[in-house]
Coordinates of C-alpha atoms in Angstrom, one line a residue:
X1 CA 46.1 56.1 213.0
X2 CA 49.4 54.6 213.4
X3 CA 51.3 58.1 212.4
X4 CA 49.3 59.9 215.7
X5 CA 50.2 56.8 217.6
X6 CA 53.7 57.4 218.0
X7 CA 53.4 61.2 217.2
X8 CA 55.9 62.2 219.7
X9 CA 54.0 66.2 220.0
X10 CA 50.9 65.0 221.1
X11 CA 52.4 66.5 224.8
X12 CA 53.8 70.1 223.4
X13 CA 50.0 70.5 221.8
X14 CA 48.7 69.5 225.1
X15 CA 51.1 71.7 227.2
X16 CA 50.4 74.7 224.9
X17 CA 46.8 74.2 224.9
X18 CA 47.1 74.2 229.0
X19 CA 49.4 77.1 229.0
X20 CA 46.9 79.0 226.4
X21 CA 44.2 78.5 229.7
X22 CA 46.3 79.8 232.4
X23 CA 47.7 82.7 230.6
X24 CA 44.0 83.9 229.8
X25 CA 43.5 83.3 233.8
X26 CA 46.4 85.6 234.3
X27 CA 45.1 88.3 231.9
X28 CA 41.6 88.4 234.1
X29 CA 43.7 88.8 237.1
X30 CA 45.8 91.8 236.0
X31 CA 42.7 93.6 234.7
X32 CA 41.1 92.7 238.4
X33 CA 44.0 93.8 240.2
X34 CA 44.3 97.2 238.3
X35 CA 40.4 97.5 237.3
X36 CA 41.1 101.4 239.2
X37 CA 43.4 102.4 236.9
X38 CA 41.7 101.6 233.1
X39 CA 40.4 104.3 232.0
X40 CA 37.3 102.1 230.1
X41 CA 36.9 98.8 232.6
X42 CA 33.6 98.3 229.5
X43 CA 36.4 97.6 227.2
X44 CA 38.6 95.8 228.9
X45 CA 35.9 93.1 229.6
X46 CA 35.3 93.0 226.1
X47 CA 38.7 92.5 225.3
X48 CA 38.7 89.5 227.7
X49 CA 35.4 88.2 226.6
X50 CA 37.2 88.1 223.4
X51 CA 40.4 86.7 224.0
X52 CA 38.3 84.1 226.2
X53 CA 36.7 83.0 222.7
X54 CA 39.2 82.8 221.0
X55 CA 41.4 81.0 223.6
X56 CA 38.0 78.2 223.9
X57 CA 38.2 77.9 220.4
X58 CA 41.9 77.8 219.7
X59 CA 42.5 75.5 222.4
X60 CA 39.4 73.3 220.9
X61 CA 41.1 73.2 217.5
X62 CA 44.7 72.0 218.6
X63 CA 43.4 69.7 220.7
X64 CA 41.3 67.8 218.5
X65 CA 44.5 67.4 215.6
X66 CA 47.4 67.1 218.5
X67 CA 50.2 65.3 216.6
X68 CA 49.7 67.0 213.3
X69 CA 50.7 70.4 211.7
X70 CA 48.1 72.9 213.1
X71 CA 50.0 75.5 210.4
X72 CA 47.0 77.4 209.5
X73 CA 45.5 77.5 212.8
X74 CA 48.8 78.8 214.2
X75 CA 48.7 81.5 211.8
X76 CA 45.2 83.0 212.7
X77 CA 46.0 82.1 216.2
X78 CA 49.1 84.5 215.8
X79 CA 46.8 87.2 213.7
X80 CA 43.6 87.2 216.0
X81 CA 46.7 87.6 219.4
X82 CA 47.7 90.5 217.4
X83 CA 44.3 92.0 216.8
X84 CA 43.9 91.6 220.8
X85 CA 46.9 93.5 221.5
X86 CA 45.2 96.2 219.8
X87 CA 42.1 95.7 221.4
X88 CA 43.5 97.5 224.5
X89 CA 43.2 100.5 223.0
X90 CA 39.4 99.8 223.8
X91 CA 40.5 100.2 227.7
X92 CA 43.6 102.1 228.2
X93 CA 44.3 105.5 225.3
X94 CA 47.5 104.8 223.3
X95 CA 49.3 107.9 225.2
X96 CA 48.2 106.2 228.5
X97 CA 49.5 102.6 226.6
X98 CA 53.4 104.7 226.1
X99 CA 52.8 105.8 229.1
X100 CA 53.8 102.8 231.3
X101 CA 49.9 101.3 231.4
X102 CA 49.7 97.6 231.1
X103 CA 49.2 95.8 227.6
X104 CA 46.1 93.8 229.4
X105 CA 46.8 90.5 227.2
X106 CA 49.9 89.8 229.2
X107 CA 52.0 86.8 228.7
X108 CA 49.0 85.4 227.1
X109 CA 50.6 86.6 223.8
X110 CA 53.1 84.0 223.6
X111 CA 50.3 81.1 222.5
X112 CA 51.0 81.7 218.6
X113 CA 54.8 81.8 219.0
X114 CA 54.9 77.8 220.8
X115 CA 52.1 76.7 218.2
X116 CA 54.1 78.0 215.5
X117 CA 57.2 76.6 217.2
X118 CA 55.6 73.3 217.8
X119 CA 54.5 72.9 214.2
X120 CA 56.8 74.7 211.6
X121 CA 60.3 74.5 214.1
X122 CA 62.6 77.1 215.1
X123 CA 61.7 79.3 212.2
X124 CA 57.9 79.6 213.0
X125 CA 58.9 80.0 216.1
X126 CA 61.6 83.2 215.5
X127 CA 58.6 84.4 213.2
X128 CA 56.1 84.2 215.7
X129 CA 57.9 86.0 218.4
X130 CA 59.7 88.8 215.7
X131 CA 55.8 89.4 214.9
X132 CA 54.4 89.6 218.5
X133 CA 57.6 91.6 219.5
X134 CA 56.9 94.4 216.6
X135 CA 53.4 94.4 217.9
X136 CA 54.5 95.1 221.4
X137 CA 56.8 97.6 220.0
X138 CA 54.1 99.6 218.1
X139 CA 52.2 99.8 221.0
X140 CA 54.5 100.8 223.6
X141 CA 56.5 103.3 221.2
X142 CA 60.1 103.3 220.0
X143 CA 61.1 105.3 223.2
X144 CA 60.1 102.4 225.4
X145 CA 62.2 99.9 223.6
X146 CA 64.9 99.3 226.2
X147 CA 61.8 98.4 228.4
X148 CA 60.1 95.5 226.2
X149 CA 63.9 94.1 225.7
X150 CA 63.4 91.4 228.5
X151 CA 59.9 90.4 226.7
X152 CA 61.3 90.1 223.3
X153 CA 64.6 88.0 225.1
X154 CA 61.4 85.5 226.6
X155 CA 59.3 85.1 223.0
X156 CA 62.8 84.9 220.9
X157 CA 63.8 82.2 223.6
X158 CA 60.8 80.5 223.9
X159 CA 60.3 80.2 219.7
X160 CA 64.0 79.3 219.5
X161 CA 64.0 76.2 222.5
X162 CA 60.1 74.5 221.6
X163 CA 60.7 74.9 217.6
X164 CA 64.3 73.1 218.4
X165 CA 62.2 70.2 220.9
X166 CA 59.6 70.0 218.2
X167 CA 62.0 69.5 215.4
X168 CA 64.1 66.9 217.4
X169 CA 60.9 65.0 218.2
X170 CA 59.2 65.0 215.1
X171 CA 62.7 63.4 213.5
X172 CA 62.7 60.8 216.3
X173 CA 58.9 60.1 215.7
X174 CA 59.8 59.6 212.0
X175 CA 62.9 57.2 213.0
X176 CA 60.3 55.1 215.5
X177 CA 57.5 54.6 212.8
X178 CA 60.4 53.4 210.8
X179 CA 61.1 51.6 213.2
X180 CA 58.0 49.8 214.1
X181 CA 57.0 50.0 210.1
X182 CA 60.0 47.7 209.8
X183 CA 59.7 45.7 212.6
X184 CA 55.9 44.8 211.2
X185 CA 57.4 43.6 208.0
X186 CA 60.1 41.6 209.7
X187 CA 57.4 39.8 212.2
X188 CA 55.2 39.5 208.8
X189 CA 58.2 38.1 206.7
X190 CA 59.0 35.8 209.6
X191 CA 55.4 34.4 209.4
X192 CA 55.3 33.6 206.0
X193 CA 59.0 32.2 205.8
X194 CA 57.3 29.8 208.1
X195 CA 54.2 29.0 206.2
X196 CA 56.6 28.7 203.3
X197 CA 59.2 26.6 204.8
X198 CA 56.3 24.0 206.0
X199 CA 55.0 24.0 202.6
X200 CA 56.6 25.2 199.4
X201 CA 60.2 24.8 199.9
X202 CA 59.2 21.3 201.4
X203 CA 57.5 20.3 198.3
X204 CA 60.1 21.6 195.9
X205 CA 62.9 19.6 198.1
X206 CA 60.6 16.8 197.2
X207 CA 60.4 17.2 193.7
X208 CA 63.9 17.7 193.5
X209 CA 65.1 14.8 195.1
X210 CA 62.5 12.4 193.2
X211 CA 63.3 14.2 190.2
X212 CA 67.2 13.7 190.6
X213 CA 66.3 10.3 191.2
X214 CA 64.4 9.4 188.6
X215 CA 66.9 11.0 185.9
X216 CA 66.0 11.6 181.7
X217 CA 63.5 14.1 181.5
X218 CA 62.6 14.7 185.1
X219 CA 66.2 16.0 186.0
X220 CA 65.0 19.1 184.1
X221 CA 61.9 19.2 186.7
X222 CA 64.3 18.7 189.2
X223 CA 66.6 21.3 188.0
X224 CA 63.8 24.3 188.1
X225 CA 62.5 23.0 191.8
X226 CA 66.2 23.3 193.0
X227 CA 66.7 26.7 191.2
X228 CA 63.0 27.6 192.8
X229 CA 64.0 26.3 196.0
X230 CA 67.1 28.9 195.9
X231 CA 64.7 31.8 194.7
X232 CA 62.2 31.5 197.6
X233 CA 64.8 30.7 199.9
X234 CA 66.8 34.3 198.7
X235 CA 63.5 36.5 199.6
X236 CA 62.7 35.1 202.9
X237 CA 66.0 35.4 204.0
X238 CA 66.1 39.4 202.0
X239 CA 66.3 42.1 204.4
X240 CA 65.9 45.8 203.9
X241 CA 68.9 47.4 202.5
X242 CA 68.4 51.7 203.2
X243 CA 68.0 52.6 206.6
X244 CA 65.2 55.0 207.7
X245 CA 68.1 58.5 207.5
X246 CA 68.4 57.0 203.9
X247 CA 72.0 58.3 204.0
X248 CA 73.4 54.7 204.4
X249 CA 72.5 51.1 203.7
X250 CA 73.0 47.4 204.5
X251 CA 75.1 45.7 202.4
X252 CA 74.1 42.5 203.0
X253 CA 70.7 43.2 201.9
X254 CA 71.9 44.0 198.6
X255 CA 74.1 41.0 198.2
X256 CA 71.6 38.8 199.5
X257 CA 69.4 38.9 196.0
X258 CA 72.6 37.6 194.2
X259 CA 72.2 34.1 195.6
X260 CA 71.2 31.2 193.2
X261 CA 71.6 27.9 192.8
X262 CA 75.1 28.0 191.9
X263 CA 76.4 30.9 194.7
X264 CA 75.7 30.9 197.9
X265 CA 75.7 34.4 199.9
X266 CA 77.0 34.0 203.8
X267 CA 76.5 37.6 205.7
X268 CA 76.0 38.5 209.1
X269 CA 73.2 38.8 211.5
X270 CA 74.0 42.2 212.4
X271 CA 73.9 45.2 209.3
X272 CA 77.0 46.1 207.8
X273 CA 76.5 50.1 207.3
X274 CA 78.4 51.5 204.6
X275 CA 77.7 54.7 202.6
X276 CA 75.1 54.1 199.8
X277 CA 77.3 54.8 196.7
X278 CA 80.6 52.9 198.9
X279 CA 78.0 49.8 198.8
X280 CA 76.5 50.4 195.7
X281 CA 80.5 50.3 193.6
X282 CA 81.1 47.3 196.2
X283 CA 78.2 45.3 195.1
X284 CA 78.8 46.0 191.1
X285 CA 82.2 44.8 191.7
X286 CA 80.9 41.6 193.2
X287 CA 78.9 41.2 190.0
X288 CA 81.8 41.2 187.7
X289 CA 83.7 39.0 189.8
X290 CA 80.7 36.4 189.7
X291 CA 80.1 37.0 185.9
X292 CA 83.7 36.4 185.1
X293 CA 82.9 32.7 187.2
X294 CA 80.4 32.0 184.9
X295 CA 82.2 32.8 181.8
X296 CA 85.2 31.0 182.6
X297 CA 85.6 28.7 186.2
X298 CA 83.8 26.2 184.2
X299 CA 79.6 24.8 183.7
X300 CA 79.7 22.8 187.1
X301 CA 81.8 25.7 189.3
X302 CA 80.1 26.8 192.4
X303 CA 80.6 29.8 193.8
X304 CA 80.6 31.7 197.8
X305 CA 79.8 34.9 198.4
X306 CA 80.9 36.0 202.0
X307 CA 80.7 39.3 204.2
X308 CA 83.2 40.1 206.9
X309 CA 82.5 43.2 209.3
X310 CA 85.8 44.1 210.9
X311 CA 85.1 47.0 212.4
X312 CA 87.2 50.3 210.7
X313 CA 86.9 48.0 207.2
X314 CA 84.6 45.4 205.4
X315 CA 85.5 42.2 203.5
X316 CA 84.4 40.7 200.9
X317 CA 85.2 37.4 199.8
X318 CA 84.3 35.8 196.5
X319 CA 85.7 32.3 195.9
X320 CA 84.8 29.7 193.5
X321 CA 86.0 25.7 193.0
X322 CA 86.0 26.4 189.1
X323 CA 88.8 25.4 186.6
X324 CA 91.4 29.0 187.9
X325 CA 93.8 30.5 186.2
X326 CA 97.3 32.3 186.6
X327 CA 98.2 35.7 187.7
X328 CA 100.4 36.0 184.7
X329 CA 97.0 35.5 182.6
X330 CA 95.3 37.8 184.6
X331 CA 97.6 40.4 183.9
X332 CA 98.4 39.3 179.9
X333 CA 94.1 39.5 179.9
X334 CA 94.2 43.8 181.0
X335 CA 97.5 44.1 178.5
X336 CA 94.9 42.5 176.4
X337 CA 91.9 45.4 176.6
X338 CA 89.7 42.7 178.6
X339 CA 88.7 45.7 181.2
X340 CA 86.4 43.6 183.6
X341 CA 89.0 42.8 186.4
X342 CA 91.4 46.2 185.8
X343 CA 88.4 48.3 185.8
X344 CA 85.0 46.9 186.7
X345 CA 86.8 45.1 190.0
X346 CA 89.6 46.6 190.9
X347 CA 89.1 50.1 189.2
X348 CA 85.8 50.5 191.8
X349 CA 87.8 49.4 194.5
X350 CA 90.9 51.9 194.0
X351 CA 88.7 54.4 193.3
X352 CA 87.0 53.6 196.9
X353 CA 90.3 53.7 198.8
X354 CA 90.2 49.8 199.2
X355 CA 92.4 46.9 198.1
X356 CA 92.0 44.1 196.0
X357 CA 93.7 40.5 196.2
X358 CA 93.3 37.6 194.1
X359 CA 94.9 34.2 195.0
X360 CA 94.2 31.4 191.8
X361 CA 96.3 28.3 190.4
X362 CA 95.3 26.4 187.6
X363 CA 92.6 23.5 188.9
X364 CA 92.0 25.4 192.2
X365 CA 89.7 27.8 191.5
X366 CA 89.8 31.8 192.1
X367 CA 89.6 33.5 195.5
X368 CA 88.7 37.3 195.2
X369 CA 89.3 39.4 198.4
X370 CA 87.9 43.3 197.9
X371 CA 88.4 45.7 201.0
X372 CA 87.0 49.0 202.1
X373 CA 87.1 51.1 204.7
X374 CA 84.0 51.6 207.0

């Protein structure tokens, strides 16, 4: 229900199920302003009493599915169109036909090529006209070619410019029930962050503050409410990461999840866009530099996680109050075959086109800086 809601074809179906009327109006008035000259006037109403059905029915069809493929109707519509063109013969002879006598369907013959247009793009709507124009062609003869150019021009045109319009519109409807798809979960998430917040996270403060209070064995309780606390607090505040194109992604919702009770993740309001494997390295060397600050700042070290958007470039900043270290042991550590900074950090990051930079001093903790172009 939602997918027809914002189904930005619903007016192409509409316009081609008005344009299908018209252009059957038009046939009846060339047939009644050259009734003298067919040869059969019997089988030219049948033709129109046919195409009339079929026009009743067709137009019946799209318009009860507007917004969704009408593929298979398209094709009969383009097969029964056909079969019409033909049914001329049941007014005019074929010689009179080469001749320079009317094909009595008219520009009624370009229904199939918009309904293919409007639901398979350009291509169903190059195929539609190519068929409708070799129909034309058998009927008129290879001698007349020069004078059904201008008609082929019109269908090629017409299949090229609606199938283009479709396609563009049927992207942008999928980009706005993205959209309102994530704009529903965002309202929802807001909603129960609130319910939450009023509740849950209020109790857990609770139990952590008593608990810390208390001390022995309720500073464990205490110790699982806090790291709680941290875990409900990370998903409310989680966002989406890919965007609808799924070509690029936030990279603050994929360092969002990394917060705990120990790190704390600072990132912008706005998205910061970067191409999905850019992020993806980005975020892995975060993780290195956050598992080397358990494994050595120290059992009490706290570390912050923080996103900078500047523009042409992206910062990320990972700094911790643990016990540091020296360059020199940095360096002596990759001499050493200790591969996580030389590879898993800045490896990723070279291999990106970014820089890395590392201020530390013994007692001061480590400061990580990783760059990358936008």
């Amino acid at each position: 229900m939602e997918r027809e809601t914002v189904d930005l074809l619903q007016p192409l179906w509409r316009a081609l199920v008005v344009f299908r009327i018209i252009t059957w109006g038009f046939a009846c008035l060339g047939v009644w302003t050259r009734w003298d000259g067919i040869v059969r006037p019997t089988g030219a109403l049948l033709q129109l009493a046919v195409m009339g059905i079929w026009t009743l029915i067709s137009s019946l069809g799209y318009s009860r599915r507007w917004g969704r493929r009408n593929t298979r109707l398209a094709f009969a519509d383009l097969i029964i169109t056909v079969g019409c063109m033909y049914a001329t013969l049941w007014a005019q002879p074929l010689i009179d036909i080469r001749g320079g006598a009317s094909v009595l369907t008219s520009v009624w013959v370009a229904g199939p090529v918009l309904a293919l247009a409007i639901s398979r793009g350009r291509d169903g709507g190059l195929l539609g006209a190519a068929t409708i124009s070799l129909a034309l062609l058998s009927l008129r003869g290879v001698d007349n070619a020069s004078k059904i150019l201008s008609n082929v021009q019109l269908l090629l045109v017409a299949g090229l410019v609606v199938g283009y319009a479709a396609s563009t519109m049927r992207r942008a409807g999928d980009r706005l029930r993205s959209a309102i798809a994530a704009e529903s979960a965002t309202a929802e998430r807001l909603r129960l962050s609130r319910s939450i917040h009023d509740g849950v996270l209020q109790v857990l403060a609770q139990v952590q503050r008593r608990g810390t209070a208390i001390g022995g064995d309720a500073l464990e309780l205490a110790h699982l409410a806090a790291e709680q606390e941290v875990a409900l607090r990370t998903l409310m505040s989680t966002r989406p990461a890919v965007l609808a194109d799924g070509d690029r992604v936030d990279l603050c919702g994929l360092l969002l999840p990394l917060a705990t009770t120990k790190v704390d993740v600072v990132v912008p309001a706005a998205q910061v866009l970067l191409p999905a494997a850019t992020a993806g390295e980005l975020v892995a060397a975060v993780k290195e530099a956050l598992s080397n600050v358990s494994k050595h700042a120290g059992p009490d070290a706290r570390c912050w996680v923080a996103v900078e958007d500047l523009g042409e470039e992206v910062v990320v900043s990972i700094r911790d109050d643990g016990l540091g270290t020296t360059p020199a042991r940095l360096e002596q550590a990759r001499v050493d075959g200790h591969l996580g900074v030389s590879q898993s950090i800045r490896g990723r990051i070279a291999d990106l086109g970014g820089t890395v930079a590392v201020r530390t001093a013994p007692g001061e903790g480590t400061e990580w800086e990783l760059k990358v172009a936008v």
